[in-house]
Short mmCIF file of C-alpha atoms in Angstrom, two decimals:
data_model
loop_
_atom_site.label_atom_id
_atom_site.label_comp_id
_atom_site.label_asym_id
_atom_site.label_seq_id
_atom_site.Cartn_x
_atom_site.Cartn_y
_atom_site.Cartn_z
CA MET A 1 87.54 95.34 68.87
CA ALA A 2 85.38 93.14 68.38
CA TRP A 3 87.50 89.80 68.86
CA MET A 4 87.57 91.41 73.23
CA ALA A 5 83.96 90.12 71.92
CA TRP A 6 82.61 93.46 74.69
CA THR A 7 78.53 94.45 75.54
CA PHE A 8 77.13 97.69 75.35
CA PRO A 9 76.26 96.35 79.65
CA THR A 10 80.27 95.74 80.87
CA ALA A 11 81.14 99.18 78.55
CA LEU A 12 78.46 101.29 80.76
CA PHE A 13 79.85 99.61 84.28
CA PHE A 14 82.59 100.75 82.98
CA ILE A 15 83.13 104.04 82.24
CA VAL A 16 80.27 105.24 85.06
CA ILE A 17 83.19 104.26 87.48
CA GLY A 18 86.01 105.78 85.34
CA CYS A 19 83.10 108.95 84.92
CA LEU A 20 83.24 108.80 89.15
CA LEU A 21 87.06 108.96 88.80
CA VAL A 22 87.04 111.15 86.75
CA ILE A 23 85.05 113.17 88.74
CA PHE A 24 86.24 113.00 91.96
CA THR A 25 90.27 114.24 90.26
CA ILE A 26 88.33 117.42 89.04
CA LEU A 27 86.37 118.08 92.69
CA ALA A 28 89.94 117.21 94.27
CA VAL A 29 91.56 119.96 91.89
CA LYS A 30 89.12 122.54 92.16
CA TYR A 31 88.35 122.04 96.32
CA PRO A 32 91.11 120.40 97.80
CA GLU A 33 90.04 118.67 101.40
CA THR A 34 91.57 117.91 104.02
CA PRO A 35 90.50 114.66 105.89
CA ARG A 36 88.35 113.80 108.51
CA THR A 37 88.34 110.92 110.90
CA GLY A 38 84.16 109.32 110.39
CA VAL A 39 82.47 106.67 112.51
CA LEU A 40 85.17 103.80 111.38
CA ARG A 41 87.57 105.79 113.58
CA ILE A 42 89.84 106.10 110.11
CA GLU A 43 91.15 108.86 108.72
CA THR A 44 89.10 109.60 105.07
CA THR A 45 88.72 111.43 101.43
CA ARG A 46 86.86 111.50 98.88
CA GLY A 47 88.81 109.53 96.98
CA ASP A 48 89.29 106.61 100.47
CA ARG A 49 85.60 107.09 100.95
CA LEU A 50 84.47 106.56 96.90
CA PHE A 51 86.36 102.98 97.42
CA ILE A 52 85.07 102.13 100.45
CA THR A 53 81.18 102.77 98.43
CA LEU A 54 82.63 100.57 95.23
CA LEU A 55 84.31 97.77 97.13
CA GLY A 56 81.24 97.82 99.17
CA SER A 57 78.46 97.86 96.92
CA ALA A 58 80.11 94.99 94.79
CA PHE A 59 80.05 92.06 97.52
CA ILE A 60 75.37 94.55 98.56
CA ASN A 61 75.57 93.54 95.01
CA LEU A 62 76.94 89.41 95.34
CA ALA A 63 75.42 88.67 98.91
CA TRP A 64 71.79 90.22 96.99
CA LEU A 65 72.27 88.08 94.82
CA GLY A 66 72.66 84.99 96.61
CA LEU A 67 70.88 85.76 99.52
CA THR A 68 67.53 87.60 97.73
CA GLY A 69 67.22 86.32 94.55
CA ALA A 70 64.73 89.20 93.80
CA SER A 71 65.78 91.67 91.83
CA GLN A 72 69.45 92.91 91.10
CA TRP A 73 67.89 96.38 90.46
CA GLY A 74 66.37 96.17 95.01
CA ALA A 75 70.48 95.69 95.07
CA LEU A 76 71.52 99.13 93.46
CA VAL A 77 69.14 100.93 95.63
CA VAL A 78 70.83 99.71 98.17
CA CYS A 79 73.78 100.60 97.25
CA LEU A 80 72.45 104.49 96.78
CA PHE A 81 71.88 104.23 100.20
CA TYR A 82 75.14 102.68 101.34
CA ALA A 83 76.25 104.83 99.79
CA THR A 84 74.71 107.98 100.91
CA ALA A 85 75.86 106.30 104.58
CA VAL A 86 79.11 106.08 103.23
CA PHE A 87 79.78 110.23 101.96
CA ARG A 88 78.51 111.53 105.38
CA TRP A 89 79.63 109.15 108.66
CA VAL A 90 82.96 107.25 107.64
CA MET B 1 106.07 134.40 97.88
CA GLU B 2 104.41 131.77 97.05
CA LYS B 3 105.02 128.63 95.19
CA THR B 4 104.65 128.24 91.55
CA VAL B 5 103.01 124.82 91.31
CA ASN B 6 104.55 122.75 87.99
CA GLN B 7 102.06 119.45 87.90
CA LYS B 8 104.54 118.94 83.93
CA ALA B 9 106.01 115.98 86.32
CA TRP B 10 102.70 113.54 85.72
CA PHE B 11 104.19 113.21 82.75
CA LEU B 12 106.64 111.30 84.10
CA VAL B 13 103.84 109.17 85.28
CA LEU B 14 102.52 107.96 82.10
CA PRO B 15 105.44 104.98 80.64
CA VAL B 16 104.14 103.73 83.52
CA LEU B 17 100.45 104.26 83.76
CA ILE B 18 100.49 102.94 80.38
CA LEU B 19 101.85 99.85 80.86
CA VAL B 20 99.55 99.20 83.94
CA GLY B 21 97.13 99.92 81.51
CA PHE B 22 97.87 97.18 79.20
CA SER B 23 99.31 94.18 81.75
CA ALA B 24 96.79 95.21 84.48
CA VAL B 25 93.48 97.10 84.20
CA ILE B 26 92.69 96.00 80.64
CA PRO B 27 93.16 92.43 81.67
CA LEU B 28 90.55 92.42 84.58
CA MET B 29 88.33 94.75 82.54
CA THR B 30 88.71 91.16 79.60
CA VAL B 31 87.87 88.84 83.19
CA VAL B 32 84.46 91.19 84.51
CA ASN B 33 83.57 91.33 80.51
CA TYR B 34 84.12 86.78 80.71
CA SER B 35 81.72 86.88 83.81
CA VAL B 36 78.75 87.88 82.33
CA GLN B 37 78.90 85.81 78.83
CA ASP B 38 79.21 82.19 78.36
CA THR B 39 81.64 80.59 75.29
CA PHE B 40 82.46 77.73 73.61
CA GLY B 41 85.44 78.05 71.96
CA ASN B 42 85.86 79.78 68.67
CA ASN B 43 86.32 83.01 70.59
CA GLN B 44 82.57 82.98 70.18
CA PHE B 45 80.75 85.03 73.05
CA PHE B 46 76.98 84.95 74.22
CA TRP B 47 74.95 87.00 76.77
CA ALA B 48 74.31 84.93 80.51
CA GLY B 49 73.81 88.11 82.84
CA LEU B 50 74.76 86.92 86.51
CA GLU B 51 74.11 83.42 85.84
CA TRP B 52 77.45 82.55 86.96
CA PHE B 53 77.48 84.49 89.18
CA ASP B 54 74.50 83.45 90.92
CA GLU B 55 75.28 79.24 90.28
CA LEU B 56 78.69 80.51 92.07
CA LEU B 57 77.87 81.35 94.94
CA HIS B 58 75.01 78.71 96.39
CA SER B 59 77.59 76.10 94.75
CA GLU B 60 78.96 73.50 97.39
CA ARG B 61 82.85 73.39 95.31
CA LEU B 62 82.67 77.00 95.65
CA HIS B 63 82.07 76.62 99.09
CA ASN B 64 84.32 73.81 99.89
CA ALA B 65 87.69 75.01 98.78
CA LEU B 66 86.68 78.54 100.35
CA GLY B 67 86.26 77.16 103.37
CA ARG B 68 89.59 75.00 103.07
CA GLN B 69 91.61 77.51 101.71
CA ILE B 70 90.61 80.03 105.29
CA THR B 71 91.11 76.93 107.00
CA PHE B 72 94.68 76.04 105.68
CA SER B 73 95.46 80.30 105.87
CA LEU B 74 93.88 80.50 109.81
CA ILE B 75 96.46 77.16 110.04
CA ILE B 76 99.98 78.64 108.85
CA LEU B 77 99.38 82.01 110.85
CA ALA B 78 98.64 80.40 114.09
CA ILE B 79 101.50 78.47 113.59
CA GLU B 80 104.17 80.20 111.61
CA VAL B 81 103.34 83.86 113.24
CA PRO B 82 104.16 82.34 116.85
CA LEU B 83 107.36 80.13 115.95
CA GLY B 84 108.04 83.35 114.02
CA ILE B 85 108.81 85.57 116.70
CA PHE B 86 109.74 82.88 119.67
CA ILE B 87 113.01 82.01 116.56
CA ALA B 88 113.23 85.85 116.69
CA LEU B 89 113.81 86.01 120.02
CA ASN B 90 116.03 82.86 120.52
CA MET B 91 118.61 84.03 117.62
CA PRO B 92 121.89 85.51 118.02
CA LYS B 93 121.87 89.10 118.17
CA LYS B 94 125.43 90.06 116.69
CA GLY B 95 128.67 88.47 115.13
CA PHE B 96 129.16 85.91 113.85
CA TRP B 97 126.52 83.22 115.19
CA ALA B 98 124.32 85.98 114.26
CA SER B 99 125.44 86.33 110.89
CA LEU B 100 125.17 82.42 110.18
CA VAL B 101 121.69 81.83 111.16
CA LEU B 102 120.30 85.46 109.01
CA VAL B 103 121.76 83.61 105.75
CA LEU B 104 120.79 80.29 106.58
CA MET B 105 116.55 81.40 108.16
CA SER B 106 116.94 83.26 104.38
CA LEU B 107 117.32 79.97 102.42
CA PRO B 108 114.34 78.16 102.02
CA LEU B 109 113.05 82.07 100.95
CA LEU B 110 115.04 81.35 98.45
CA ILE B 111 113.62 78.58 96.53
CA PRO B 112 111.55 78.65 93.87
CA TYR B 113 107.80 78.37 93.99
CA ASN B 114 107.79 75.33 92.74
CA VAL B 115 110.83 73.53 93.45
CA VAL B 116 109.61 73.28 97.13
CA GLY B 117 107.05 71.68 95.99
CA THR B 118 109.69 69.48 94.05
CA ILE B 119 111.52 68.48 97.12
CA TRP B 120 108.30 68.40 99.70
CA GLN B 121 107.79 66.40 97.14
CA ILE B 122 109.99 63.58 96.90
CA PHE B 123 110.67 63.84 100.09
CA GLY B 124 107.44 62.38 101.11
CA ARG B 125 107.62 59.92 99.27
CA VAL B 126 107.24 55.75 100.83
CA ASP B 127 109.13 54.75 97.81
CA ILE B 128 112.34 56.76 97.53
CA GLY B 129 112.01 60.16 99.83
CA LEU B 130 113.17 59.41 102.76
CA LEU B 131 110.27 60.89 105.29
CA GLY B 132 108.26 58.63 103.78
CA TYR B 133 111.03 56.07 103.87
CA THR B 134 112.04 56.68 107.41
CA LEU B 135 108.32 56.74 108.23
CA GLY B 136 106.44 53.29 106.97
CA LYS B 137 110.06 51.86 108.29
CA LEU B 138 109.63 53.07 112.60
CA GLY B 139 105.79 51.03 111.61
CA ILE B 140 104.00 54.74 111.12
CA SER B 141 101.28 54.72 108.02
CA TYR B 142 102.12 57.74 106.02
CA ASN B 143 100.98 58.55 102.65
CA TYR B 144 99.86 61.81 101.06
CA SER B 145 98.60 61.15 98.41
CA GLN B 146 96.19 58.34 98.88
CA ASP B 147 95.51 60.11 103.14
CA ALA B 148 93.65 63.30 102.86
CA VAL B 149 95.09 64.33 106.61
CA HIS B 150 98.84 63.10 105.38
CA ALA B 151 98.21 65.23 102.38
CA TRP B 152 96.77 67.84 104.90
CA LEU B 153 100.27 68.09 107.12
CA THR B 154 102.75 67.34 103.92
CA VAL B 155 100.59 71.15 102.63
CA ILE B 156 101.04 72.49 106.20
CA VAL B 157 104.14 71.17 107.32
CA MET B 158 105.96 71.96 103.58
CA ASP B 159 104.14 76.22 104.00
CA VAL B 160 105.86 75.88 107.08
CA TRP B 161 109.54 75.47 105.89
CA HIS B 162 109.22 78.16 103.65
CA TRP B 163 107.21 81.06 105.20
CA THR B 164 108.84 81.16 108.99
CA SER B 165 111.67 82.71 108.17
CA LEU B 166 110.14 85.48 107.53
CA VAL B 167 108.35 86.44 110.41
CA ALA B 168 111.37 85.11 111.76
CA LEU B 169 113.05 87.97 109.96
CA LEU B 170 110.45 90.95 110.08
CA SER B 171 110.65 89.91 114.09
CA TYR B 172 113.99 89.41 114.76
CA ALA B 173 114.27 92.89 112.64
CA GLY B 174 111.93 94.18 115.22
CA LEU B 175 113.47 93.35 117.94
CA GLN B 176 117.19 94.57 116.68
CA SER B 177 114.96 98.16 116.23
CA ILE B 178 114.99 98.20 120.45
CA PRO B 179 117.19 100.52 122.17
CA ASP B 180 119.41 99.36 124.41
CA ALA B 181 117.01 101.67 127.31
CA PHE B 182 114.75 99.95 127.54
CA TYR B 183 116.02 96.97 128.73
CA GLN B 184 118.28 98.53 131.01
CA ALA B 185 114.03 100.15 133.41
CA ALA B 186 113.07 97.38 132.05
CA LYS B 187 115.24 95.58 134.46
CA ILE B 188 115.76 98.40 136.78
CA ASP B 189 112.17 97.11 137.28
CA GLN B 190 112.10 93.79 137.99
CA ALA B 191 109.86 93.31 135.13
CA SER B 192 110.53 89.01 134.37
CA ARG B 193 111.19 87.75 130.81
CA TRP B 194 107.24 87.51 130.30
CA LYS B 195 106.97 91.04 130.83
CA VAL B 196 110.07 92.41 129.32
CA PHE B 197 108.08 90.72 125.91
CA ARG B 198 104.35 91.74 126.45
CA TYR B 199 105.16 95.51 127.12
CA ILE B 200 108.96 95.77 125.46
CA GLU B 201 109.06 94.01 121.94
CA LEU B 202 105.49 92.81 120.69
CA PRO B 203 104.38 96.25 121.23
CA LYS B 204 107.84 97.38 119.41
CA MET B 205 106.98 94.44 116.56
CA GLN B 206 104.07 95.31 116.31
CA GLY B 207 104.68 97.22 112.97
CA VAL B 208 106.22 95.08 111.77
CA LEU B 209 104.66 91.78 112.17
CA MET B 210 101.40 93.46 110.88
CA ILE B 211 103.15 93.75 107.59
CA ALA B 212 104.37 89.63 108.22
CA ILE B 213 100.16 89.12 109.12
CA LEU B 214 99.12 90.25 105.55
CA LEU B 215 101.67 89.39 103.47
CA ARG B 216 101.80 85.60 105.01
CA PHE B 217 98.00 86.08 105.06
CA MET B 218 97.24 86.92 100.98
CA ASP B 219 100.31 84.28 99.91
CA SER B 220 99.69 81.60 101.80
CA PHE B 221 95.67 82.53 99.93
CA MET B 222 96.76 83.06 97.38
CA ILE B 223 98.63 79.93 97.63
CA TYR B 224 98.77 77.72 94.16
CA THR B 225 102.29 76.16 92.92
CA GLU B 226 103.44 74.36 95.71
CA PRO B 227 100.18 72.58 97.02
CA PHE B 228 99.44 71.28 92.56
CA VAL B 229 103.04 70.40 92.12
CA VAL B 230 102.73 68.09 95.56
CA THR B 231 99.48 66.24 95.90
CA GLY B 232 97.52 67.68 93.47
CA GLY B 233 94.92 69.21 94.50
CA GLY B 234 94.02 65.66 96.12
CA PRO B 235 93.71 63.22 97.78
CA GLY B 236 89.66 63.67 95.41
CA ASN B 237 89.23 67.01 96.33
CA ALA B 238 91.18 67.65 99.74
CA THR B 239 94.13 70.12 99.02
CA THR B 240 92.43 72.03 96.59
CA PHE B 241 92.60 75.72 97.22
CA LEU B 242 90.47 78.15 95.95
CA SER B 243 93.60 79.04 93.10
CA ILE B 244 93.89 75.28 92.13
CA ASP B 245 90.20 75.10 91.95
CA LEU B 246 90.26 78.33 89.66
CA VAL B 247 92.71 77.27 87.35
CA LYS B 248 90.56 73.53 86.73
CA MET B 249 87.36 76.03 86.06
CA ALA B 250 89.69 78.23 84.27
CA LEU B 251 92.19 76.44 81.94
CA GLY B 252 91.03 72.17 82.45
CA GLN B 253 87.21 72.61 82.00
CA PHE B 254 87.03 76.07 79.59
CA ASP B 255 85.01 77.26 81.45
CA LEU B 256 85.37 81.12 81.65
CA GLY B 257 82.14 82.42 81.89
CA PRO B 258 82.53 80.48 85.36
CA ALA B 259 86.30 80.84 86.06
CA ALA B 260 86.16 84.91 85.78
CA ALA B 261 83.52 85.26 88.04
CA PHE B 262 85.01 83.13 90.58
CA SER B 263 88.36 85.18 89.70
CA LEU B 264 86.52 88.55 90.35
CA MET B 265 84.75 87.50 93.45
CA TYR B 266 88.54 85.93 95.04
CA PHE B 267 89.78 89.56 93.71
CA LEU B 268 87.30 91.01 95.69
CA VAL B 269 87.82 88.98 98.19
CA ILE B 270 91.57 89.54 98.65
CA LEU B 271 91.23 93.59 97.79
CA LEU B 272 88.75 94.10 101.20
CA ILE B 273 90.72 91.81 103.05
CA SER B 274 95.07 93.88 101.48
CA TRP B 275 92.20 97.29 102.02
CA VAL B 276 91.37 96.23 106.12
CA PHE B 277 95.04 95.50 107.18
CA PHE B 278 96.39 98.47 105.07
CA THR B 279 93.66 101.50 106.63
CA VAL B 280 95.43 99.55 110.28
CA MET B 281 99.11 100.20 109.24
CA THR B 282 98.36 103.27 108.32
CA ASN B 283 97.28 104.09 111.50
CA LEU B 284 99.18 102.34 113.49
CA ASP B 285 102.01 104.36 111.94
CA LYS B 286 100.35 107.36 112.67
CA ARG B 287 99.47 106.47 115.63
CA ASP B 288 103.26 106.09 117.00
CA GLY B 289 103.87 109.35 114.51
CA VAL B 290 106.47 107.11 112.16
#
C-alpha cells in the first residue's frame, strides 16, 4: 500500500467515518426507527442526520480555515455543537 | 403468522459494492489522501497538512473560476428553463408532427459533447465558419477567440442549443400527463391562457421541472468538454470554468496536492446542491402522494 502514499491522519479520518457507518448500521438493526420531521420540515432518519452532520462539518471546517485562521481544533468543537443540534432538532 | 426475514439477498449486492468500491470509493479516498500531501513526481509524497485548502480558499484564481461557473450556470438555467417550457407548450400534441418534432428535438441530445464543441468551434470561425463568416460579411465584428464577450455568447448559445431540448422534452412529458378534465374545468370557469398555465400546467410540471433544473444545473456546473473544445478556456481566462481550471492544475501543472484539495471542495459543493435538490424532490413527491 506504500505506493498509494497513505498517511496516518487520512487513514484515521476514514476509520472514524467507517466506524460511524458501522455503529449507525448496528443501531438501525437493533433499534428500528420511524422517520421524524424536524426544524428543516423534512423527514429524517438517524442516517440522514449523520449525513447532514458530516456534510455540514466539512463546510464548517472549510469556513473556519478560510475565515479565522485559528487552530483547526476550534472547528471540531463547532462541529460537535452542530452535530448535537442536528441530532436534537433536525 | 410472522413472516421470516431472509437477509441473504444482500449477498447479491456484493459484486456491485466491490465494483463501486474500486471505481469510486477508493479513488475518492486517494484524492483525500493526496489533498494533504505534496509531490514532485517519482511517487514521493510529503506531508502538507491543510496548506492546500488554505491556499485555495484564499486564491483569487479559484474565486474567479467559481464566479464564472456560477454565472454560467445561472445564465443557462435562466434561458433554458423558460425556453424549454415555451417550446413544450407549443409542440404538437399528437399525430405525425408530434413524432417528427420529438425526433428533431432529441437530435442535439444524441450528439457527443466533443462533437458539439467541434461543430460550434467551426461554425463560429471567422474564416471558414458559417456563423462567423456571415456575421463578418454583415459588418458585425465577431471573434470568439479574441473577445471575451463573444466567447461567452458562443459558449452559452452552444449550451442552449445542446440542452434546451432536454428541458422541453421533460416538460412535454409533464404536460402530456395532464388529464383533459383539467382543461375542460378551466374552460367552464373561463380561465385565461395565463391562468391555465399558472394554475394547471405549471403545478403539474413541477416534478419534471425540478428534475430538469437539477440535471441542467449539475451538468452545467461540471461542464468541461464543450467550452474546452471551443475556447480552450480563453481568451485569457475568460471561459475557464471550474473543471477546466481543475484539469489545468492537475494535468497541466501536475500539482496533485492543490488539485486534490480543489476536487474535494468542488465535490462537496456538488454533493450539497444534489442533496438539497433530492430532498426537495422527494418531499414534493410525498406531498403529492406519489
